[in-house]
Amino acid sequence: MTELILGDAGSGKTTHIAACIQADVTRGRRVFLIVPEQETVSCERYMAERLPASAPLTFEVTNFTRLSDTVFRM
């Protein structure tokens, strides 16, 4: 599913995204979070702090440059 999340700064967008990802990872669903290239590392760090240790099995942060590699690995 693709979801577009809009809102002002401080409205809870990041918290909402993290909660949705955590719920999907807990259910065993495969989740890809696409972010701009310059945000990849900080987003990976942020999500690693909030998700369970098993999350890397079903969750991946990717960017537009790595997106094709991610798709073709499936």
JSON list of N, CA and C in Angstrom, two decimals:
[
{"chain": "A", "resi": 1, "resn": "MET", "atom": "N", "xyz": [0.85, -1.16, 0.00]},
{"chain": "A", "resi": 1, "resn": "MET", "atom": "CA", "xyz": [0.00, 0.00, 0.00]},
{"chain": "A", "resi": 1, "resn": "MET", "atom": "C", "xyz": [0.90, 1.24, 0.00]},
{"chain": "A", "resi": 2, "resn": "THR", "atom": "N", "xyz": [0.51, 2.21, -0.74]},
{"chain": "A", "resi": 2, "resn": "THR", "atom": "CA", "xyz": [1.20, 3.50, -0.76]},
{"chain": "A", "resi": 2, "resn": "THR", "atom": "C", "xyz": [0.33, 4.50, -0.02]},
{"chain": "A", "resi": 3, "resn": "GLU", "atom": "N", "xyz": [0.97, 5.26, 0.85]},
{"chain": "A", "resi": 3, "resn": "GLU", "atom": "CA", "xyz": [0.23, 6.22, 1.65]},
{"chain": "A", "resi": 3, "resn": "GLU", "atom": "C", "xyz": [0.97, 7.56, 1.64]},
{"chain": "A", "resi": 4, "resn": "LEU", "atom": "N", "xyz": [0.27, 8.61, 1.37]},
{"chain": "A", "resi": 4, "resn": "LEU", "atom": "CA", "xyz": [0.83, 9.96, 1.39]},
{"chain": "A", "resi": 4, "resn": "LEU", "atom": "C", "xyz": [0.41, 10.62, 2.70]},
{"chain": "A", "resi": 5, "resn": "ILE", "atom": "N", "xyz": [1.39, 11.08, 3.46]},
{"chain": "A", "resi": 5, "resn": "ILE", "atom": "CA", "xyz": [1.12, 11.69, 4.75]},
{"chain": "A", "resi": 5, "resn": "ILE", "atom": "C", "xyz": [1.53, 13.15, 4.70]},
{"chain": "A", "resi": 6, "resn": "LEU", "atom": "N", "xyz": [0.57, 14.02, 4.94]},
{"chain": "A", "resi": 6, "resn": "LEU", "atom": "CA", "xyz": [0.81, 15.46, 4.89]},
{"chain": "A", "resi": 6, "resn": "LEU", "atom": "C", "xyz": [0.51, 16.08, 6.25]},
{"chain": "A", "resi": 7, "resn": "GLY", "atom": "N", "xyz": [1.20, 17.18, 6.56]},
{"chain": "A", "resi": 7, "resn": "GLY", "atom": "CA", "xyz": [0.93, 17.89, 7.80]},
{"chain": "A", "resi": 7, "resn": "GLY", "atom": "C", "xyz": [1.98, 18.93, 8.07]},
{"chain": "A", "resi": 8, "resn": "ASP", "atom": "N", "xyz": [1.66, 19.84, 8.95]},
{"chain": "A", "resi": 8, "resn": "ASP", "atom": "CA", "xyz": [2.61, 20.88, 9.35]},
{"chain": "A", "resi": 8, "resn": "ASP", "atom": "C", "xyz": [3.71, 20.29, 10.21]},
{"chain": "A", "resi": 9, "resn": "ALA", "atom": "N", "xyz": [4.80, 21.03, 10.35]},
{"chain": "A", "resi": 9, "resn": "ALA", "atom": "CA", "xyz": [5.90, 20.62, 11.22]},
{"chain": "A", "resi": 9, "resn": "ALA", "atom": "C", "xyz": [5.37, 20.44, 12.64]},
{"chain": "A", "resi": 10, "resn": "GLY", "atom": "N", "xyz": [5.77, 19.33, 13.26]},
{"chain": "A", "resi": 10, "resn": "GLY", "atom": "CA", "xyz": [5.34, 19.07, 14.63]},
{"chain": "A", "resi": 10, "resn": "GLY", "atom": "C", "xyz": [3.97, 18.46, 14.76]},
{"chain": "A", "resi": 11, "resn": "SER", "atom": "N", "xyz": [3.34, 18.07, 13.66]},
{"chain": "A", "resi": 11, "resn": "SER", "atom": "CA", "xyz": [1.98, 17.53, 13.73]},
{"chain": "A", "resi": 11, "resn": "SER", "atom": "C", "xyz": [1.95, 16.03, 13.99]},
{"chain": "A", "resi": 12, "resn": "GLY", "atom": "N", "xyz": [3.11, 15.37, 14.04]},
{"chain": "A", "resi": 12, "resn": "GLY", "atom": "CA", "xyz": [3.16, 13.94, 14.35]},
{"chain": "A", "resi": 12, "resn": "GLY", "atom": "C", "xyz": [3.30, 13.02, 13.16]},
{"chain": "A", "resi": 13, "resn": "LYS", "atom": "N", "xyz": [3.74, 13.53, 12.02]},
{"chain": "A", "resi": 13, "resn": "LYS", "atom": "CA", "xyz": [3.89, 12.69, 10.83]},
{"chain": "A", "resi": 13, "resn": "LYS", "atom": "C", "xyz": [4.88, 11.55, 11.06]},
{"chain": "A", "resi": 14, "resn": "THR", "atom": "N", "xyz": [6.05, 11.88, 11.59]},
{"chain": "A", "resi": 14, "resn": "THR", "atom": "CA", "xyz": [7.09, 10.88, 11.81]},
{"chain": "A", "resi": 14, "resn": "THR", "atom": "C", "xyz": [6.64, 9.84, 12.82]},
{"chain": "A", "resi": 15, "resn": "THR", "atom": "N", "xyz": [5.99, 10.26, 13.88]},
{"chain": "A", "resi": 15, "resn": "THR", "atom": "CA", "xyz": [5.48, 9.34, 14.89]},
{"chain": "A", "resi": 15, "resn": "THR", "atom": "C", "xyz": [4.43, 8.42, 14.28]},
{"chain": "A", "resi": 16, "resn": "HIS", "atom": "N", "xyz": [3.57, 8.96, 13.44]},
{"chain": "A", "resi": 16, "resn": "HIS", "atom": "CA", "xyz": [2.54, 8.15, 12.77]},
{"chain": "A", "resi": 16, "resn": "HIS", "atom": "C", "xyz": [3.20, 7.11, 11.85]},
{"chain": "A", "resi": 17, "resn": "ILE", "atom": "N", "xyz": [4.18, 7.53, 11.09]},
{"chain": "A", "resi": 17, "resn": "ILE", "atom": "CA", "xyz": [4.88, 6.61, 10.18]},
{"chain": "A", "resi": 17, "resn": "ILE", "atom": "C", "xyz": [5.55, 5.49, 10.98]},
{"chain": "A", "resi": 18, "resn": "ALA", "atom": "N", "xyz": [6.25, 5.86, 12.05]},
{"chain": "A", "resi": 18, "resn": "ALA", "atom": "CA", "xyz": [6.93, 4.85, 12.87]},
{"chain": "A", "resi": 18, "resn": "ALA", "atom": "C", "xyz": [5.93, 3.86, 13.46]},
{"chain": "A", "resi": 19, "resn": "ALA", "atom": "N", "xyz": [4.79, 4.33, 13.92]},
{"chain": "A", "resi": 19, "resn": "ALA", "atom": "CA", "xyz": [3.77, 3.44, 14.49]},
{"chain": "A", "resi": 19, "resn": "ALA", "atom": "C", "xyz": [3.20, 2.50, 13.43]},
{"chain": "A", "resi": 20, "resn": "CYS", "atom": "N", "xyz": [2.95, 3.01, 12.24]},
{"chain": "A", "resi": 20, "resn": "CYS", "atom": "CA", "xyz": [2.44, 2.16, 11.15]},
{"chain": "A", "resi": 20, "resn": "CYS", "atom": "C", "xyz": [3.46, 1.09, 10.76]},
{"chain": "A", "resi": 21, "resn": "ILE", "atom": "N", "xyz": [4.71, 1.50, 10.66]},
{"chain": "A", "resi": 21, "resn": "ILE", "atom": "CA", "xyz": [5.78, 0.55, 10.30]},
{"chain": "A", "resi": 21, "resn": "ILE", "atom": "C", "xyz": [5.92, -0.51, 11.38]},
{"chain": "A", "resi": 22, "resn": "GLN", "atom": "N", "xyz": [5.90, -0.09, 12.63]},
{"chain": "A", "resi": 22, "resn": "GLN", "atom": "CA", "xyz": [6.03, -1.04, 13.73]},
{"chain": "A", "resi": 22, "resn": "GLN", "atom": "C", "xyz": [4.88, -2.04, 13.72]},
{"chain": "A", "resi": 23, "resn": "ALA", "atom": "N", "xyz": [3.67, -1.59, 13.45]},
{"chain": "A", "resi": 23, "resn": "ALA", "atom": "CA", "xyz": [2.52, -2.49, 13.38]},
{"chain": "A", "resi": 23, "resn": "ALA", "atom": "C", "xyz": [2.68, -3.50, 12.25]},
{"chain": "A", "resi": 24, "resn": "ASP", "atom": "N", "xyz": [3.12, -3.03, 11.08]},
{"chain": "A", "resi": 24, "resn": "ASP", "atom": "CA", "xyz": [3.29, -3.93, 9.94]},
{"chain": "A", "resi": 24, "resn": "ASP", "atom": "C", "xyz": [4.43, -4.93, 10.17]},
{"chain": "A", "resi": 25, "resn": "VAL", "atom": "N", "xyz": [5.54, -4.47, 10.74]},
{"chain": "A", "resi": 25, "resn": "VAL", "atom": "CA", "xyz": [6.67, -5.35, 11.02]},
{"chain": "A", "resi": 25, "resn": "VAL", "atom": "C", "xyz": [6.26, -6.41, 12.03]},
{"chain": "A", "resi": 26, "resn": "THR", "atom": "N", "xyz": [5.48, -6.02, 13.03]},
{"chain": "A", "resi": 26, "resn": "THR", "atom": "CA", "xyz": [5.01, -6.97, 14.04]},
{"chain": "A", "resi": 26, "resn": "THR", "atom": "C", "xyz": [4.13, -8.06, 13.40]},
{"chain": "A", "resi": 27, "resn": "ARG", "atom": "N", "xyz": [3.38, -7.70, 12.37]},
{"chain": "A", "resi": 27, "resn": "ARG", "atom": "CA", "xyz": [2.54, -8.67, 11.65]},
{"chain": "A", "resi": 27, "resn": "ARG", "atom": "C", "xyz": [3.32, -9.50, 10.65]},
{"chain": "A", "resi": 28, "resn": "GLY", "atom": "N", "xyz": [4.61, -9.18, 10.48]},
{"chain": "A", "resi": 28, "resn": "GLY", "atom": "CA", "xyz": [5.45, -9.92, 9.54]},
{"chain": "A", "resi": 28, "resn": "GLY", "atom": "C", "xyz": [5.36, -9.44, 8.11]},
{"chain": "A", "resi": 29, "resn": "ARG", "atom": "N", "xyz": [4.77, -8.28, 7.89]},
{"chain": "A", "resi": 29, "resn": "ARG", "atom": "CA", "xyz": [4.66, -7.74, 6.54]},
{"chain": "A", "resi": 29, "resn": "ARG", "atom": "C", "xyz": [5.99, -7.13, 6.10]},
{"chain": "A", "resi": 30, "resn": "ARG", "atom": "N", "xyz": [6.23, -7.16, 4.82]},
{"chain": "A", "resi": 30, "resn": "ARG", "atom": "CA", "xyz": [7.43, -6.56, 4.23]},
{"chain": "A", "resi": 30, "resn": "ARG", "atom": "C", "xyz": [7.17, -5.07, 4.07]},
{"chain": "A", "resi": 31, "resn": "VAL", "atom": "N", "xyz": [8.07, -4.21, 4.57]},
{"chain": "A", "resi": 31, "resn": "VAL", "atom": "CA", "xyz": [7.87, -2.76, 4.55]},
{"chain": "A", "resi": 31, "resn": "VAL", "atom": "C", "xyz": [9.10, -2.09, 3.97]},
{"chain": "A", "resi": 32, "resn": "PHE", "atom": "N", "xyz": [8.86, -1.18, 3.02]},
{"chain": "A", "resi": 32, "resn": "PHE", "atom": "CA", "xyz": [9.91, -0.34, 2.46]},
{"chain": "A", "resi": 32, "resn": "PHE", "atom": "C", "xyz": [9.55, 1.10, 2.71]},
{"chain": "A", "resi": 33, "resn": "LEU", "atom": "N", "xyz": [10.48, 1.85, 3.27]},
{"chain": "A", "resi": 33, "resn": "LEU", "atom": "CA", "xyz": [10.29, 3.28, 3.49]},
{"chain": "A", "resi": 33, "resn": "LEU", "atom": "C", "xyz": [11.21, 4.01, 2.53]},
{"chain": "A", "resi": 34, "resn": "ILE", "atom": "N", "xyz": [10.65, 4.75, 1.59]},
{"chain": "A", "resi": 34, "resn": "ILE", "atom": "CA", "xyz": [11.44, 5.47, 0.59]},
{"chain": "A", "resi": 34, "resn": "ILE", "atom": "C", "xyz": [11.62, 6.90, 1.06]},
{"chain": "A", "resi": 35, "resn": "VAL", "atom": "N", "xyz": [12.89, 7.31, 1.19]},
{"chain": "A", "resi": 35, "resn": "VAL", "atom": "CA", "xyz": [13.23, 8.65, 1.67]},
{"chain": "A", "resi": 35, "resn": "VAL", "atom": "C", "xyz": [14.23, 9.29, 0.71]},
{"chain": "A", "resi": 36, "resn": "PRO", "atom": "N", "xyz": [14.38, 10.61, 0.75]},
{"chain": "A", "resi": 36, "resn": "PRO", "atom": "CA", "xyz": [15.41, 11.26, -0.07]},
{"chain": "A", "resi": 36, "resn": "PRO", "atom": "C", "xyz": [16.81, 10.77, 0.33]},
{"chain": "A", "resi": 37, "resn": "GLU", "atom": "N", "xyz": [17.74, 10.78, -0.63]},
{"chain": "A", "resi": 37, "resn": "GLU", "atom": "CA", "xyz": [19.08, 10.26, -0.41]},
{"chain": "A", "resi": 37, "resn": "GLU", "atom": "C", "xyz": [19.74, 10.83, 0.84]},
{"chain": "A", "resi": 38, "resn": "GLN", "atom": "N", "xyz": [19.62, 12.12, 1.06]},
{"chain": "A", "resi": 38, "resn": "GLN", "atom": "CA", "xyz": [20.31, 12.77, 2.18]},
{"chain": "A", "resi": 38, "resn": "GLN", "atom": "C", "xyz": [19.70, 12.40, 3.53]},
{"chain": "A", "resi": 39, "resn": "GLU", "atom": "N", "xyz": [18.54, 11.77, 3.55]},
{"chain": "A", "resi": 39, "resn": "GLU", "atom": "CA", "xyz": [17.88, 11.40, 4.79]},
{"chain": "A", "resi": 39, "resn": "GLU", "atom": "C", "xyz": [17.99, 9.92, 5.14]},
{"chain": "A", "resi": 40, "resn": "THR", "atom": "N", "xyz": [18.59, 9.13, 4.27]},
{"chain": "A", "resi": 40, "resn": "THR", "atom": "CA", "xyz": [18.60, 7.67, 4.45]},
{"chain": "A", "resi": 40, "resn": "THR", "atom": "C", "xyz": [19.24, 7.25, 5.77]},
{"chain": "A", "resi": 41, "resn": "VAL", "atom": "N", "xyz": [20.43, 7.72, 6.04]},
{"chain": "A", "resi": 41, "resn": "VAL", "atom": "CA", "xyz": [21.16, 7.28, 7.23]},
{"chain": "A", "resi": 41, "resn": "VAL", "atom": "C", "xyz": [20.45, 7.71, 8.51]},
{"chain": "A", "resi": 42, "resn": "SER", "atom": "N", "xyz": [19.99, 8.95, 8.56]},
{"chain": "A", "resi": 42, "resn": "SER", "atom": "CA", "xyz": [19.33, 9.42, 9.78]},
{"chain": "A", "resi": 42, "resn": "SER", "atom": "C", "xyz": [18.00, 8.69, 9.98]},
{"chain": "A", "resi": 43, "resn": "CYS", "atom": "N", "xyz": [17.31, 8.36, 8.91]},
{"chain": "A", "resi": 43, "resn": "CYS", "atom": "CA", "xyz": [16.05, 7.64, 9.02]},
{"chain": "A", "resi": 43, "resn": "CYS", "atom": "C", "xyz": [16.30, 6.20, 9.48]},
{"chain": "A", "resi": 44, "resn": "GLU", "atom": "N", "xyz": [17.34, 5.56, 8.95]},
{"chain": "A", "resi": 44, "resn": "GLU", "atom": "CA", "xyz": [17.68, 4.21, 9.40]},
{"chain": "A", "resi": 44, "resn": "GLU", "atom": "C", "xyz": [17.98, 4.20, 10.89]},
{"chain": "A", "resi": 45, "resn": "ARG", "atom": "N", "xyz": [18.73, 5.19, 11.36]},
{"chain": "A", "resi": 45, "resn": "ARG", "atom": "CA", "xyz": [19.07, 5.29, 12.77]},
{"chain": "A", "resi": 45, "resn": "ARG", "atom": "C", "xyz": [17.81, 5.49, 13.62]},
{"chain": "A", "resi": 46, "resn": "TYR", "atom": "N", "xyz": [16.96, 6.40, 13.19]},
{"chain": "A", "resi": 46, "resn": "TYR", "atom": "CA", "xyz": [15.72, 6.70, 13.91]},
{"chain": "A", "resi": 46, "resn": "TYR", "atom": "C", "xyz": [14.85, 5.45, 14.03]},
{"chain": "A", "resi": 47, "resn": "MET", "atom": "N", "xyz": [14.67, 4.74, 12.93]},
{"chain": "A", "resi": 47, "resn": "MET", "atom": "CA", "xyz": [13.80, 3.56, 12.94]},
{"chain": "A", "resi": 47, "resn": "MET", "atom": "C", "xyz": [14.44, 2.41, 13.72]},
{"chain": "A", "resi": 48, "resn": "ALA", "atom": "N", "xyz": [15.76, 2.26, 13.67]},
{"chain": "A", "resi": 48, "resn": "ALA", "atom": "CA", "xyz": [16.44, 1.20, 14.41]},
{"chain": "A", "resi": 48, "resn": "ALA", "atom": "C", "xyz": [16.24, 1.36, 15.91]},
{"chain": "A", "resi": 49, "resn": "GLU", "atom": "N", "xyz": [16.13, 2.59, 16.37]},
{"chain": "A", "resi": 49, "resn": "GLU", "atom": "CA", "xyz": [15.92, 2.85, 17.79]},
{"chain": "A", "resi": 49, "resn": "GLU", "atom": "C", "xyz": [14.49, 2.50, 18.22]},
{"chain": "A", "resi": 50, "resn": "ARG", "atom": "N", "xyz": [13.56, 2.47, 17.30]},
{"chain": "A", "resi": 50, "resn": "ARG", "atom": "CA", "xyz": [12.16, 2.29, 17.65]},
{"chain": "A", "resi": 50, "resn": "ARG", "atom": "C", "xyz": [11.58, 0.92, 17.30]},
{"chain": "A", "resi": 51, "resn": "LEU", "atom": "N", "xyz": [12.23, 0.19, 16.42]},
{"chain": "A", "resi": 51, "resn": "LEU", "atom": "CA", "xyz": [11.70, -1.10, 15.99]},
{"chain": "A", "resi": 51, "resn": "LEU", "atom": "C", "xyz": [12.38, -2.24, 16.73]},
{"chain": "A", "resi": 52, "resn": "PRO", "atom": "N", "xyz": [11.72, -3.41, 16.79]},
{"chain": "A", "resi": 52, "resn": "PRO", "atom": "CA", "xyz": [12.34, -4.57, 17.44]},
{"chain": "A", "resi": 52, "resn": "PRO", "atom": "C", "xyz": [13.58, -5.04, 16.68]},
{"chain": "A", "resi": 53, "resn": "ALA", "atom": "N", "xyz": [14.41, -5.81, 17.36]},
{"chain": "A", "resi": 53, "resn": "ALA", "atom": "CA", "xyz": [15.67, -6.28, 16.76]},
{"chain": "A", "resi": 53, "resn": "ALA", "atom": "C", "xyz": [15.44, -7.13, 15.51]},
{"chain": "A", "resi": 54, "resn": "SER", "atom": "N", "xyz": [14.29, -7.76, 15.40]},
{"chain": "A", "resi": 54, "resn": "SER", "atom": "CA", "xyz": [13.99, -8.60, 14.23]},
{"chain": "A", "resi": 54, "resn": "SER", "atom": "C", "xyz": [13.52, -7.79, 13.02]},
{"chain": "A", "resi": 55, "resn": "ALA", "atom": "N", "xyz": [13.32, -6.51, 13.17]},
{"chain": "A", "resi": 55, "resn": "ALA", "atom": "CA", "xyz": [12.77, -5.67, 12.09]},
{"chain": "A", "resi": 55, "resn": "ALA", "atom": "C", "xyz": [13.56, -5.72, 10.79]},
{"chain": "A", "resi": 56, "resn": "PRO", "atom": "N", "xyz": [14.91, -5.78, 10.80]},
{"chain": "A", "resi": 56, "resn": "PRO", "atom": "CA", "xyz": [15.63, -5.81, 9.52]},
{"chain": "A", "resi": 56, "resn": "PRO", "atom": "C", "xyz": [15.26, -6.98, 8.61]},
{"chain": "A", "resi": 57, "resn": "LEU", "atom": "N", "xyz": [14.59, -7.99, 9.15]},
{"chain": "A", "resi": 57, "resn": "LEU", "atom": "CA", "xyz": [14.16, -9.11, 8.33]},
{"chain": "A", "resi": 57, "resn": "LEU", "atom": "C", "xyz": [13.00, -8.74, 7.41]},
{"chain": "A", "resi": 58, "resn": "THR", "atom": "N", "xyz": [12.20, -7.74, 7.81]},
{"chain": "A", "resi": 58, "resn": "THR", "atom": "CA", "xyz": [11.03, -7.37, 7.01]},
{"chain": "A", "resi": 58, "resn": "THR", "atom": "C", "xyz": [10.95, -5.88, 6.70]},
{"chain": "A", "resi": 59, "resn": "PHE", "atom": "N", "xyz": [11.88, -5.08, 7.19]},
{"chain": "A", "resi": 59, "resn": "PHE", "atom": "CA", "xyz": [11.83, -3.63, 7.01]},
{"chain": "A", "resi": 59, "resn": "PHE", "atom": "C", "xyz": [13.12, -3.12, 6.40]},
{"chain": "A", "resi": 60, "resn": "GLU", "atom": "N", "xyz": [12.97, -2.19, 5.46]},
{"chain": "A", "resi": 60, "resn": "GLU", "atom": "CA", "xyz": [14.15, -1.59, 4.82]},
{"chain": "A", "resi": 60, "resn": "GLU", "atom": "C", "xyz": [13.88, -0.13, 4.49]},
{"chain": "A", "resi": 61, "resn": "VAL", "atom": "N", "xyz": [14.86, 0.70, 4.82]},
{"chain": "A", "resi": 61, "resn": "VAL", "atom": "CA", "xyz": [14.83, 2.10, 4.39]},
{"chain": "A", "resi": 61, "resn": "VAL", "atom": "C", "xyz": [15.59, 2.15, 3.08]},
{"chain": "A", "resi": 62, "resn": "THR", "atom": "N", "xyz": [14.99, 2.74, 2.08]},
{"chain": "A", "resi": 62, "resn": "THR", "atom": "CA", "xyz": [15.66, 2.86, 0.78]},
{"chain": "A", "resi": 62, "resn": "THR", "atom": "C", "xyz": [15.45, 4.27, 0.25]},
{"chain": "A", "resi": 63, "resn": "ASN", "atom": "N", "xyz": [16.22, 4.62, -0.77]},
{"chain": "A", "resi": 63, "resn": "ASN", "atom": "CA", "xyz": [16.06, 5.92, -1.40]},
{"chain": "A", "resi": 63, "resn": "ASN", "atom": "C", "xyz": [15.86, 5.70, -2.89]},
{"chain": "A", "resi": 64, "resn": "PHE", "atom": "N", "xyz": [15.64, 6.77, -3.62]},
{"chain": "A", "resi": 64, "resn": "PHE", "atom": "CA", "xyz": [15.33, 6.62, -5.04]},
{"chain": "A", "resi": 64, "resn": "PHE", "atom": "C", "xyz": [16.48, 6.03, -5.83]},
{"chain": "A", "resi": 65, "resn": "THR", "atom": "N", "xyz": [17.71, 6.27, -5.41]},
{"chain": "A", "resi": 65, "resn": "THR", "atom": "CA", "xyz": [18.86, 5.71, -6.09]},
{"chain": "A", "resi": 65, "resn": "THR", "atom": "C", "xyz": [18.91, 4.19, -5.89]},
{"chain": "A", "resi": 66, "resn": "ARG", "atom": "N", "xyz": [18.63, 3.73, -4.70]},
{"chain": "A", "resi": 66, "resn": "ARG", "atom": "CA", "xyz": [18.69, 2.29, -4.39]},
{"chain": "A", "resi": 66, "resn": "ARG", "atom": "C", "xyz": [17.38, 1.58, -4.65]},
{"chain": "A", "resi": 67, "resn": "LEU", "atom": "N", "xyz": [16.35, 2.28, -5.03]},
{"chain": "A", "resi": 67, "resn": "LEU", "atom": "CA", "xyz": [15.03, 1.68, -5.19]},
{"chain": "A", "resi": 67, "resn": "LEU", "atom": "C", "xyz": [15.01, 0.56, -6.22]},
{"chain": "A", "resi": 68, "resn": "SER", "atom": "N", "xyz": [15.64, 0.76, -7.35]},
{"chain": "A", "resi": 68, "resn": "SER", "atom": "CA", "xyz": [15.61, -0.29, -8.38]},
{"chain": "A", "resi": 68, "resn": "SER", "atom": "C", "xyz": [16.32, -1.55, -7.89]},
{"chain": "A", "resi": 69, "resn": "ASP", "atom": "N", "xyz": [17.43, -1.38, -7.16]},
{"chain": "A", "resi": 69, "resn": "ASP", "atom": "CA", "xyz": [18.11, -2.54, -6.59]},
{"chain": "A", "resi": 69, "resn": "ASP", "atom": "C", "xyz": [17.20, -3.27, -5.61]},
{"chain": "A", "resi": 70, "resn": "THR", "atom": "N", "xyz": [16.49, -2.52, -4.80]},
{"chain": "A", "resi": 70, "resn": "THR", "atom": "CA", "xyz": [15.58, -3.10, -3.82]},
{"chain": "A", "resi": 70, "resn": "THR", "atom": "C", "xyz": [14.48, -3.89, -4.53]},
{"chain": "A", "resi": 71, "resn": "VAL", "atom": "N", "xyz": [13.91, -3.33, -5.57]},
{"chain": "A", "resi": 71, "resn": "VAL", "atom": "CA", "xyz": [12.83, -4.00, -6.30]},
{"chain": "A", "resi": 71, "resn": "VAL", "atom": "C", "xyz": [13.31, -5.26, -6.99]},
{"chain": "A", "resi": 72, "resn": "PHE", "atom": "N", "xyz": [14.47, -5.20, -7.63]},
{"chain": "A", "resi": 72, "resn": "PHE", "atom": "CA", "xyz": [14.95, -6.36, -8.39]},
{"chain": "A", "resi": 72, "resn": "PHE", "atom": "C", "xyz": [15.48, -7.47, -7.50]},
{"chain": "A", "resi": 73, "resn": "ARG", "atom": "N", "xyz": [15.76, -7.20, -6.22]},
{"chain": "A", "resi": 73, "resn": "ARG", "atom": "CA", "xyz": [16.18, -8.24, -5.30]},
{"chain": "A", "resi": 73, "resn": "ARG", "atom": "C", "xyz": [15.00, -9.11, -4.86]},
{"chain": "A", "resi": 74, "resn": "MET", "atom": "N", "xyz": [13.79, -8.61, -5.02]},
{"chain": "A", "resi": 74, "resn": "MET", "atom": "CA", "xyz": [12.61, -9.34, -4.54]},
{"chain": "A", "resi": 74, "resn": "MET", "atom": "C", "xyz": [12.30, -10.45, -5.45]}
]
